Coordinates of C-alpha atoms and ligand atoms in Angstrom, one line a residue:
M1 CA -71.5 151.3 85.8
T2 CA -72.6 154.9 86.3
F3 CA -71.4 157.4 88.8
P4 CA -72.8 160.6 90.3
E5 CA -71.6 164.0 89.0
K6 CA -69.4 165.8 91.4
E7 CA -67.7 169.2 91.6
P8 CA -63.9 168.7 91.5
K9 CA -62.5 169.1 95.0
T10 CA -59.0 167.5 94.8
A11 CA -56.2 168.3 92.4
Y12 CA -56.8 164.9 90.8
E13 CA -60.4 165.7 90.2
A14 CA -59.6 169.2 88.8
S15 CA -57.0 167.7 86.5
L16 CA -59.3 165.1 85.3
R17 CA -61.9 167.7 84.4
R18 CA -59.2 169.7 82.5
I19 CA -58.3 166.6 80.5
S20 CA -61.9 165.7 79.7
D21 CA -62.5 169.3 78.6
L22 CA -59.4 169.1 76.4
A23 CA -60.5 165.8 74.9
R24 CA -63.9 167.3 74.0
W25 CA -62.4 170.5 72.5
R26 CA -59.8 168.5 70.6
Q27 CA -62.3 166.2 69.1
D28 CA -64.4 169.2 67.9
N29 CA -61.3 170.8 66.3
L30 CA -59.2 167.9 65.2
G31 CA -59.5 168.7 61.5
D32 CA -58.2 172.3 62.1
L33 CA -55.4 171.6 64.5
P34 CA -51.9 172.2 62.9
T35 CA -50.3 169.0 61.6
I36 CA -46.9 170.3 62.9
A37 CA -46.2 172.7 65.8
S38 CA -45.0 176.2 64.8
E39 CA -41.3 177.1 65.0
E40 CA -42.1 179.6 67.7
I41 CA -43.8 177.1 69.9
L42 CA -41.1 174.5 69.4
L43 CA -38.4 177.0 70.4
R44 CA -40.4 177.9 73.5
G45 CA -40.6 174.2 74.4
I46 CA -36.9 173.7 73.9
R47 CA -36.3 176.5 76.3
N48 CA -38.9 175.5 78.9
L49 CA -38.8 171.7 79.0
I50 CA -37.5 170.7 82.4
T51 CA -34.2 169.0 82.1
E52 CA -33.1 168.4 85.8
L53 CA -34.7 166.0 88.2
P54 CA -36.5 168.2 90.8
E55 CA -35.3 167.3 94.3
R56 CA -38.7 168.0 95.7
G57 CA -41.5 166.9 93.3
L58 CA -43.7 169.6 91.7
G59 CA -46.9 167.8 92.8
L60 CA -49.8 166.9 90.7
E61 CA -51.3 170.3 89.9
S62 CA -48.0 172.0 88.8
T63 CA -47.0 168.9 86.8
M64 CA -50.3 169.0 85.0
D65 CA -49.9 172.8 84.4
H66 CA -46.5 172.1 82.9
L67 CA -47.8 169.3 80.7
L68 CA -50.8 171.2 79.4
Q69 CA -49.2 174.6 79.0
E70 CA -45.6 173.8 78.0
V71 CA -45.5 170.2 76.6
L72 CA -48.8 169.7 74.9
P73 CA -48.5 172.6 72.4
T74 CA -45.1 171.4 71.3
L75 CA -46.5 168.1 70.1
A76 CA -47.9 167.9 66.6
Q77 CA -51.5 168.5 67.5
G78 CA -53.0 167.4 64.2
H79 CA -50.9 164.3 63.9
S80 CA -53.9 162.0 64.3
G81 CA -56.1 164.3 62.3
P82 CA -57.5 163.7 58.8
R83 CA -54.8 165.4 56.7
Y84 CA -51.7 163.9 58.2
F85 CA -50.5 161.8 55.3
G86 CA -46.9 161.2 56.5
F87 CA -45.5 157.7 57.0
V88 CA -48.5 155.5 57.7
T89 CA -49.7 156.7 61.1
G90 CA -53.4 155.9 61.3
G91 CA -55.6 157.8 63.6
C92 CA -57.5 156.9 66.7
L93 CA -61.2 155.8 66.5
L94 CA -63.2 157.3 69.4
S95 CA -64.1 153.9 70.7
A96 CA -60.4 152.9 70.8
Q97 CA -59.4 156.2 72.3
L98 CA -61.8 155.8 75.2
A99 CA -61.0 152.1 75.7
D100 CA -57.3 153.1 75.9
M101 CA -58.1 155.5 78.6
L102 CA -59.8 152.7 80.5
V103 CA -56.7 150.6 80.1
T104 CA -54.7 153.4 81.7
L105 CA -57.3 153.7 84.5
L106 CA -57.2 150.0 85.3
D107 CA -53.5 149.5 84.7
S108 CA -54.2 145.9 83.8
N109 CA -51.3 143.7 83.1
V110 CA -51.9 141.0 80.4
Q111 CA -49.5 138.4 81.6
V112 CA -50.6 135.2 83.4
H113 CA -53.9 133.6 82.4
L114 CA -56.0 133.7 85.6
I115 CA -59.6 133.5 84.5
K116 CA -60.8 132.9 88.1
E117 CA -59.6 136.4 88.8
T118 CA -59.7 138.5 85.6
L119 CA -60.7 138.1 82.0
A120 CA -58.1 140.4 80.5
T121 CA -56.2 137.5 78.9
L122 CA -59.5 136.1 77.5
V123 CA -60.5 139.5 76.1
E124 CA -57.1 139.6 74.4
H125 CA -57.7 136.1 72.9
H126 CA -61.1 137.1 71.6
A127 CA -59.8 140.4 70.2
L128 CA -57.2 138.5 68.2
N129 CA -59.9 136.2 66.8
L130 CA -62.0 139.2 65.8
V131 CA -59.0 140.6 63.9
L132 CA -58.7 137.2 62.1
D133 CA -62.4 137.4 61.3
L134 CA -61.9 140.9 59.8
L135 CA -58.9 139.6 57.8
E136 CA -61.0 136.6 56.8
L137 CA -58.3 134.2 57.9
P138 CA -59.4 130.9 59.5
R139 CA -59.2 131.0 63.3
S140 CA -58.3 127.4 63.3
D141 CA -55.1 128.1 61.3
F142 CA -53.5 130.9 63.2
A143 CA -52.3 131.7 66.7
G144 CA -51.6 135.3 67.5
T145 CA -50.4 137.9 69.9
F146 CA -50.3 141.7 70.3
T147 CA -47.0 143.5 69.9
T148 CA -45.8 147.1 70.1
G149 CA -46.0 147.5 66.3
A150 CA -45.0 145.9 63.0
T151 CA -41.3 146.1 63.8
A152 CA -41.9 143.9 66.9
S153 CA -44.1 141.6 64.8
N154 CA -41.4 141.3 62.2
I155 CA -39.0 140.3 65.0
L156 CA -41.4 137.6 66.1
G157 CA -41.8 136.5 62.5
L158 CA -38.0 136.1 62.0
A159 CA -37.7 134.4 65.4
C160 CA -40.4 131.9 64.6
G161 CA -39.1 131.4 61.1
R162 CA -35.5 130.9 62.3
E163 CA -36.7 128.3 64.9
S164 CA -38.7 126.3 62.3
V165 CA -36.2 126.3 59.4
L166 CA -33.3 125.5 61.7
E167 CA -35.2 122.7 63.3
R168 CA -35.7 121.1 59.9
V169 CA -32.3 121.7 58.5
M170 CA -30.5 120.5 61.6
R171 CA -32.7 117.4 62.1
S172 CA -30.1 115.4 60.2
N173 CA -27.2 116.8 62.1
D174 CA -26.5 114.3 64.9
E175 CA -23.9 116.5 66.6
A176 CA -26.3 119.4 67.1
K177 CA -29.4 117.5 68.0
D178 CA -30.6 117.3 71.6
S179 CA -29.7 113.8 72.8
E180 CA -32.9 113.4 74.7
T181 CA -35.5 114.8 72.2
G182 CA -33.6 114.0 69.0
A183 CA -34.5 117.5 67.7
F184 CA -32.8 120.7 67.3
S185 CA -34.2 123.9 68.9
L186 CA -32.3 127.1 68.6
A187 CA -34.4 128.6 71.3
E188 CA -33.3 125.8 73.6
Q189 CA -29.7 125.2 72.5
G190 CA -28.6 128.5 71.1
F191 CA -26.1 129.1 68.4
G192 CA -23.0 127.0 68.3
P193 CA -20.6 125.4 65.9
G194 CA -22.3 123.6 63.1
V195 CA -25.6 125.5 63.4
A196 CA -26.7 126.4 59.9
K197 CA -26.8 129.9 58.6
V198 CA -30.2 131.6 58.3
K199 CA -30.7 133.6 55.1
V200 CA -33.6 136.0 54.5
L201 CA -34.6 136.5 50.9
T202 CA -36.9 139.4 50.2
T203 CA -37.7 142.3 47.9
R204 CA -37.8 145.9 48.9
P205 CA -38.1 145.2 52.6
H206 CA -39.2 147.7 55.2
A207 CA -36.2 148.8 57.2
S208 CA -37.5 146.8 60.2
I209 CA -36.7 143.5 58.5
K210 CA -33.0 144.2 58.8
K211 CA -33.5 145.4 62.3
A212 CA -35.3 142.1 63.1
A213 CA -32.5 140.1 61.5
A214 CA -29.9 142.0 63.6
I215 CA -31.8 141.3 66.8
V216 CA -32.6 137.6 66.3
G217 CA -29.0 136.8 65.4
I218 CA -29.5 136.3 61.6
G219 CA -27.5 139.4 60.8
R220 CA -28.4 142.3 58.5
A221 CA -25.8 141.0 56.0
N222 CA -27.9 137.9 55.5
V223 CA -31.0 139.8 54.3
L224 CA -30.7 139.6 50.6
E225 CA -32.8 141.4 48.0
T226 CA -34.0 139.3 45.1
S227 CA -36.0 142.1 43.4
M228 CA -37.0 142.4 39.8
T229 CA -34.9 145.2 38.3
S230 CA -35.3 147.4 35.3
N231 CA -32.8 145.2 33.6
S232 CA -34.4 141.9 34.5
D233 CA -37.9 143.0 33.6
P234 CA -38.1 143.8 29.8
L235 CA -41.8 144.9 30.2
L236 CA -41.0 147.9 32.4
E237 CA -39.9 151.1 30.8
P238 CA -37.1 152.6 32.8
G239 CA -37.9 156.0 34.4
S240 CA -34.3 156.9 34.4
E241 CA -31.0 155.6 33.0
D242 CA -30.1 154.0 36.3
L243 CA -30.8 150.5 37.2
F244 CA -33.7 150.4 39.7
T245 CA -35.5 147.8 41.6
C246 CA -39.2 147.2 40.9
L247 CA -42.1 146.0 43.0
D248 CA -41.8 142.3 42.6
F249 CA -39.5 139.4 43.3
D250 CA -37.4 138.2 40.5
L251 CA -38.8 134.7 40.9
D252 CA -36.0 133.1 38.8
E253 CA -33.4 134.7 41.0
L254 CA -35.3 133.7 44.2
E255 CA -35.4 130.1 43.1
R256 CA -31.7 130.2 42.2
R257 CA -30.9 131.6 45.7
L258 CA -33.1 129.1 47.4
S259 CA -31.6 126.2 45.6
E260 CA -28.1 127.5 46.4
S261 CA -29.1 127.8 50.1
K262 CA -30.3 124.2 50.0
Q263 CA -27.0 123.0 48.6
K264 CA -25.1 124.8 51.2
G265 CA -27.3 123.5 54.0
E266 CA -28.5 126.9 54.9
A267 CA -31.9 127.7 56.5
P268 CA -34.0 130.1 54.3
I269 CA -36.7 132.5 55.3
V270 CA -38.6 134.4 52.6
V271 CA -40.1 137.8 53.5
L272 CA -42.8 139.1 51.3
G273 CA -44.0 142.7 51.7
M274 CA -47.8 142.8 51.2
G275 CA -47.9 146.5 50.4
E276 CA -44.6 147.9 49.1
V277 CA -43.4 150.6 51.5
N278 CA -43.0 153.5 49.0
T279 CA -45.8 153.0 46.6
G280 CA -48.2 151.0 48.8
A281 CA -48.7 148.7 45.8
L282 CA -49.5 145.1 46.4
T283 CA -47.7 142.1 44.9
T284 CA -49.8 139.3 43.5
Q285 CA -46.9 136.9 43.6
T286 CA -47.7 135.1 46.9
P287 CA -48.8 131.8 45.3
Q288 CA -45.6 131.5 43.3
V289 CA -43.5 132.5 46.2
R290 CA -45.4 130.0 48.5
A291 CA -44.7 127.2 45.9
L292 CA -41.0 128.0 45.9
C293 CA -41.0 128.0 49.8
D294 CA -42.6 124.6 49.8
K295 CA -40.2 123.3 47.2
Y296 CA -37.1 124.4 49.2
G297 CA -38.4 124.2 52.7
A298 CA -38.4 128.0 53.4
W299 CA -40.5 129.8 56.0
L300 CA -42.8 132.5 54.4
H301 CA -43.2 135.6 56.5
V302 CA -45.6 138.3 55.1
D303 CA -45.2 141.8 56.3
A304 CA -48.7 143.3 55.7
A305 CA -48.2 146.1 58.2
F306 CA -50.5 148.6 56.4
S307 CA -52.2 146.6 53.7
A308 CA -53.6 143.5 55.4
F309 CA -57.1 145.1 55.6
M310 CA -57.2 145.7 51.8
N311 CA -59.2 142.5 51.7
L312 CA -62.2 144.7 52.7
V313 CA -62.1 146.6 49.4
P314 CA -64.0 145.2 46.4
G315 CA -61.6 143.7 43.9
Y316 CA -59.0 143.0 46.6
E317 CA -60.7 140.0 48.3
W318 CA -57.8 137.9 47.0
V319 CA -55.5 139.5 49.7
S320 CA -57.1 137.2 52.3
H321 CA -56.2 134.1 50.3
H322 CA -52.7 135.3 49.8
L323 CA -52.2 136.1 53.5
A324 CA -53.6 132.6 54.4
M325 CA -50.6 131.1 52.5
A326 CA -48.1 132.7 55.0
D327 CA -46.4 130.9 57.8
S328 CA -46.4 134.1 59.8
I329 CA -48.0 137.5 59.3
T330 CA -47.2 141.0 60.5
T331 CA -49.9 143.6 60.7
D332 CA -50.3 146.9 62.6
G333 CA -53.1 148.1 64.9
H334 CA -51.9 151.7 65.0
K335 CA -52.1 152.1 61.2
Q336 CA -55.3 151.2 59.3
L337 CA -57.0 149.6 62.3
N338 CA -56.9 153.1 63.8
V339 CA -56.3 152.2 67.4
P340 CA -53.9 154.3 69.5
Y341 CA -50.1 153.9 69.6
D342 CA -48.7 151.5 70.2
C343 CA -50.3 148.3 68.8
G344 CA -49.0 145.7 66.4
I345 CA -50.4 142.3 65.7
F346 CA -48.6 139.0 64.9
F347 CA -50.1 135.7 63.6
V348 CA -48.4 132.4 63.0
K349 CA -49.7 129.2 61.4
K350 CA -50.6 126.6 63.9
P351 CA -49.5 123.1 63.4
Q352 CA -52.2 121.2 61.5
P353 CA -54.5 119.6 62.3
C354 CA -54.9 121.7 65.3
Q355 CA -57.3 122.6 68.1
V356 CA -57.5 126.1 69.2
T357 CA -55.4 125.7 72.3
E358 CA -52.7 123.5 70.9
D359 CA -49.1 124.7 71.5
S360 CA -47.8 126.8 68.7
I361 CA -44.3 127.7 67.7
L362 CA -44.8 130.9 69.8
E363 CA -44.5 128.8 72.9
E364 CA -41.5 127.0 71.5
V365 CA -39.7 130.3 71.0
F366 CA -41.1 132.5 73.8
G367 CA -42.1 129.8 76.3
T368 CA -40.1 128.6 79.3
G369 CA -38.7 125.5 77.5
K370 CA -37.5 122.3 79.0
G371 CA -36.8 123.7 82.5
G372 CA -40.3 125.1 83.0
G373 CA -41.2 128.6 84.2
P374 CA -40.8 130.2 87.5
A375 CA -43.3 129.0 90.1
Y376 CA -44.5 132.5 91.0
L377 CA -45.8 133.0 87.4
S378 CA -47.8 129.9 87.1
A379 CA -51.5 130.1 86.3
G380 CA -52.5 127.6 89.1
P381 CA -54.6 124.6 88.5
G382 CA -55.7 124.3 84.9
D383 CA -58.5 122.4 83.2
P384 CA -58.8 119.1 85.0
E385 CA -59.1 120.4 88.6
G386 CA -61.6 123.0 87.5
E387 CA -64.0 120.6 85.8
D388 CA -66.1 119.8 88.8
E389 CA -67.3 123.4 89.0
D390 CA -69.0 123.1 85.6
E391 CA -71.7 120.9 87.1
E392 CA -73.1 123.9 89.0
E393 CA -73.9 125.7 85.7
E394 CA -76.7 123.6 84.4
G395 CA -79.9 125.2 83.1
E396 CA -80.7 127.1 79.9
E397 CA -77.3 128.4 79.1
G398 CA -75.5 125.6 80.9
P399 CA -74.0 123.7 78.0
Q400 CA -72.8 126.9 76.2
L401 CA -71.3 128.3 79.4
T402 CA -69.6 124.9 80.1
R403 CA -68.1 125.0 76.6
R404 CA -66.9 128.5 76.9
L405 CA -65.4 127.8 80.3
A406 CA -63.6 124.8 79.1
Y407 CA -62.3 126.8 76.1
A408 CA -61.2 129.7 78.3
R409 CA -59.4 127.4 80.8
G410 CA -57.4 125.8 78.1
L411 CA -55.8 129.0 76.8
P412 CA -52.1 129.6 77.5
S413 CA -50.7 132.6 79.4
P414 CA -49.7 135.4 77.1
L415 CA -46.3 135.6 78.7
V416 CA -45.2 132.4 77.1
R417 CA -46.1 133.6 73.6
N418 CA -44.4 136.9 73.3
I419 CA -41.3 138.9 74.2
E420 CA -42.6 140.6 77.3
N421 CA -43.8 139.1 80.5
S422 CA -45.7 142.2 81.6
R423 CA -47.7 143.9 78.9
R424 CA -50.2 146.7 78.3
F425 CA -53.8 145.7 77.7
R426 CA -53.5 146.7 74.0
A427 CA -56.3 144.3 73.2
L428 CA -59.0 146.4 74.8
P429 CA -58.9 149.3 72.3
V430 CA -58.8 146.8 69.5
Y431 CA -61.8 144.9 70.9
A432 CA -63.7 148.2 71.3
A433 CA -62.9 149.4 67.8
L434 CA -63.9 146.1 66.2
L435 CA -67.2 146.0 68.1
S436 CA -67.9 149.6 67.4
Q437 CA -67.2 149.5 63.7
G438 CA -68.0 146.0 62.8
R439 CA -66.9 144.7 59.4
E440 CA -69.0 147.3 57.6
G441 CA -67.5 150.2 59.5
Y442 CA -64.0 149.0 58.6
Q443 CA -65.0 148.4 55.0
E444 CA -66.1 152.0 54.8
I445 CA -62.9 153.3 56.4
V446 CA -60.5 151.3 54.2
R447 CA -62.6 152.1 51.0
R448 CA -62.6 155.8 52.0
N449 CA -58.8 155.7 52.4
V450 CA -58.3 154.1 49.0
D451 CA -60.8 156.4 47.3
F452 CA -59.1 159.4 48.8
A453 CA -55.7 158.4 47.6
R454 CA -56.9 157.5 44.1
S455 CA -58.8 160.8 43.9
I456 CA -55.6 162.7 44.6
E457 CA -53.8 160.6 42.0
S458 CA -56.4 161.1 39.3
W459 CA -56.6 164.8 40.1
L460 CA -52.8 165.0 39.7
R461 CA -52.9 163.2 36.4
E462 CA -56.1 164.6 34.9
S463 CA -55.3 168.0 33.6
E464 CA -52.5 169.0 31.2
A465 CA -51.8 172.1 33.3
R466 CA -51.4 170.0 36.5
A467 CA -49.2 167.5 34.6
K468 CA -46.7 170.3 34.1
L469 CA -46.6 170.8 37.9
Y470 CA -46.4 167.3 39.1
Q471 CA -45.3 163.9 37.9
V472 CA -47.1 160.9 39.4
L473 CA -44.8 157.9 40.2
T474 CA -47.5 155.6 41.5
P475 CA -47.3 152.5 39.2
M476 CA -50.2 152.4 36.8
P477 CA -52.3 149.2 36.4
S478 CA -52.0 148.3 32.8
E479 CA -54.0 145.7 30.9
E480 CA -51.3 144.6 28.4
R481 CA -48.8 144.0 31.2
K482 CA -51.0 141.6 33.0
V483 CA -49.0 138.4 32.4
D484 CA -45.6 138.3 30.8
S485 CA -44.0 135.5 28.8
V486 CA -42.9 133.5 31.9
G487 CA -46.4 133.8 33.4
Q488 CA -45.6 136.5 35.9
N489 CA -48.4 138.7 36.8
H490 CA -47.4 142.4 36.7
D491 CA -50.7 143.8 37.3
V492 CA -50.6 146.7 39.8
F493 CA -52.9 146.9 42.8
N494 CA -52.6 150.3 44.3
T495 CA -53.8 150.9 47.9
T496 CA -53.7 154.0 50.0
V497 CA -50.5 155.7 48.9
V498 CA -49.9 158.4 46.2
L499 CA -46.3 158.9 45.1
F500 CA -45.4 162.0 43.1
R501 CA -42.7 164.5 42.5
P502 CA -42.3 168.0 41.2
H503 CA -42.2 168.0 37.4
P504 CA -38.5 168.4 36.4
E505 CA -39.6 171.5 34.4
C506 CA -42.1 172.8 36.9
P507 CA -42.6 176.6 36.8
N508 CA -41.4 177.0 40.4
T509 CA -37.7 176.6 40.0
R510 CA -37.2 176.1 43.8
F511 CA -38.7 172.6 43.3
R512 CA -36.5 171.6 40.4
G513 CA -33.4 169.5 40.7
V514 CA -32.3 166.5 42.8
D515 CA -33.5 167.9 46.1
G516 CA -36.6 169.7 44.7
H517 CA -38.9 167.1 46.3
L518 CA -37.4 167.8 49.7
R519 CA -38.1 171.5 49.4
L520 CA -41.6 170.7 48.2
V521 CA -42.3 168.4 51.2
D522 CA -41.0 171.2 53.5
A523 CA -43.3 173.7 51.8
I524 CA -46.3 171.4 52.1
K525 CA -45.5 170.6 55.8
K526 CA -45.1 174.3 56.6
T527 CA -48.8 175.0 55.8
A528 CA -49.6 172.8 58.9
K529 CA -52.8 171.8 57.0
V530 CA -51.4 168.8 55.1
Y531 CA -48.5 166.6 56.0
V532 CA -46.5 164.4 53.6
S533 CA -43.1 162.7 53.8
P534 CA -40.2 162.3 51.3
T535 CA -38.9 159.1 49.9
S536 CA -37.2 157.9 46.8
W537 CA -38.5 155.6 44.1
Q538 CA -36.6 154.1 41.2
G539 CA -33.8 156.5 41.7
L540 CA -36.0 159.6 41.9
G541 CA -36.8 161.7 44.9
A542 CA -40.5 161.6 45.6
V543 CA -43.3 162.9 47.8
R544 CA -45.3 160.2 49.5
L545 CA -48.9 160.8 50.6
A546 CA -50.3 157.9 52.6
V547 CA -53.9 157.8 53.7
S548 CA -54.7 155.8 56.8
N549 CA -56.8 157.9 59.1
W550 CA -60.4 156.8 59.8
S551 CA -61.7 160.4 59.5
T552 CA -60.0 161.4 56.2
G553 CA -62.7 162.5 53.8
L554 CA -65.5 162.1 56.2
E555 CA -66.6 165.7 56.4
L556 CA -68.4 166.9 53.3
D557 CA -68.9 170.5 52.3
R558 CA -72.2 172.1 51.2
D559 CA -71.7 170.7 47.6
G560 CA -71.1 167.2 48.9
Q561 CA -67.4 167.4 48.2
S562 CA -64.9 166.1 50.7
E563 CA -63.5 169.0 52.7
D564 CA -60.2 167.2 53.2
L565 CA -59.9 166.5 49.5
E566 CA -60.5 170.1 48.6
T567 CA -58.1 171.4 51.2
T568 CA -55.4 168.9 50.1
K569 CA -55.7 169.9 46.5
R570 CA -55.6 173.6 47.4
V571 CA -52.4 173.1 49.4
L572 CA -50.7 171.0 46.6
E573 CA -51.6 173.6 44.0
G574 CA -51.1 176.6 46.2
V575 CA -47.6 175.6 47.3
M576 CA -46.5 174.9 43.7
L577 CA -47.8 178.2 42.4
A578 CA -46.8 180.3 45.4
A579 CA -44.7 183.4 44.7
M580 CA -41.4 182.1 43.4
Ligands
LIG601 C1 -44.9 150.7 59.3 C2 -44.3 149.5 58.8 C3 -43.5 148.7 59.6 C4 -43.0 149.2 60.9 O1 -44.1 149.3 61.7 P1 -44.1 150.0 63.2 O2 -45.4 149.8 63.6 O3 -43.7 151.4 63.0 O4 -43.1 149.2 64.0 C5 -43.0 147.5 59.1 N1 -43.3 147.1 57.8 C6 -44.1 147.8 57.0 C7 -44.5 147.3 55.7 C8 -44.7 149.0 57.5 O5 -45.5 149.8 56.7

């Protein structure tokens, strides 16, 4: 579709022009925009933001003036730029950005599957399949849905896990079972006397796991850490006198807890973080953890919010095989996939053997259940009634079209597979980004992110002078440690995070002491050129630099060096050596 150019006449047209000018200017300058707003601008915003509902509306033009002049400057302009290394925020690929604008323009609602009217739900289905392709997970094994982020995906994971493990544990409980179906479904029957307790066993979970446990009625107190500690792992040298938790599960402890749960008639879920939140390091324990889950009937949920796509990096292909062992998987669109906020992705194992369209546990939990759904949300006649239309489509592409139509007709409505009924068309930016990048494009992005992080790490480690400024806390892969006496693999697979802290004896005394890392993070952030966030690791305050933007390291200077890398190094060194 193309449209004639037109001089703006209405307020809408004029505002549209301003926004497209802004988009163009922003894209040209993204690398130089401040990663945080200045104090002066923030104070002005705090003064000028409108806090009372106007009785008479300001109208489009004045509202746009307010947004562009007063609100926009107060937002961190460079937040999606190449040197924003806080949290794991990702950026926004241009294809995804533009697709997202289309989503807003069309105001599509991905809710009821109505393929005689709109293909939004079909695009969503295809987008999920393309994500599975990128992850190298078999399409036949997983059903999926888009969410608002990894937190929502973790909620879905615990909700599905809870449903499945309770169904199994309660099967032998005659009182609780449904008299008609002979099965127990928490989604149908709810909690009541005699319903088994659900336990979540995990190691160093992201905070959203406890949130998910709170929401789905498991309870935060039932999320238990079974982490390897500095005491239980004789191969790790303690970084401090304190007891600290390490990356991996203590598998003996996990088995002990699972066995105890079984004896008590509890329903266990194991949550494995693929990509530890502070260090970004991957665990290689999935096969052992899977075996324990099988032995004790536990659900295995893998939170791979920012590391799922590590399978695209040479030497990390095993990540796909490990993800494939999960019963459910969380990953994020707005992190490494670089689509705009908000977008999360959730996959769950389909019952096997399975056709594409077979009911999954998603429908058990999020569907309408025994009573059926409201009539006004039904998708109308499904497959059988539609079949006679196929006969019109004979000819060259007839059979393929017939197949595609039959497939498309058989898909469920998204509203029975997710929390929301009405939902933003988040799939379109994902679809656009995957088409625009292809596997190779994403391979380059993820590799560039990993290379960038590892370049910063080796730069911090490489010179003696710099080692007196900074201590690197990112775990080091080490040959001797590969397998310990009980067959545990301790090898470290780092990803896109660098963890470091000011050296306890660093020349700049401001950055010494327990809170030194916080003052350092502040000083780095104040440059507005580089953004990092604080954390703590093994009892020590630390600075976390996480790389997840598609454009980081893309621009090269005249010597072929990455401009972002040079700027980041300059800031890290400059801040440390600044006048004390
Ligand atoms: C970011 C993250 C989350 C939370 O994701 P949101 O998209 O912010 O909801 C959960 N788990 C892990 C491992 C994460 O990195």
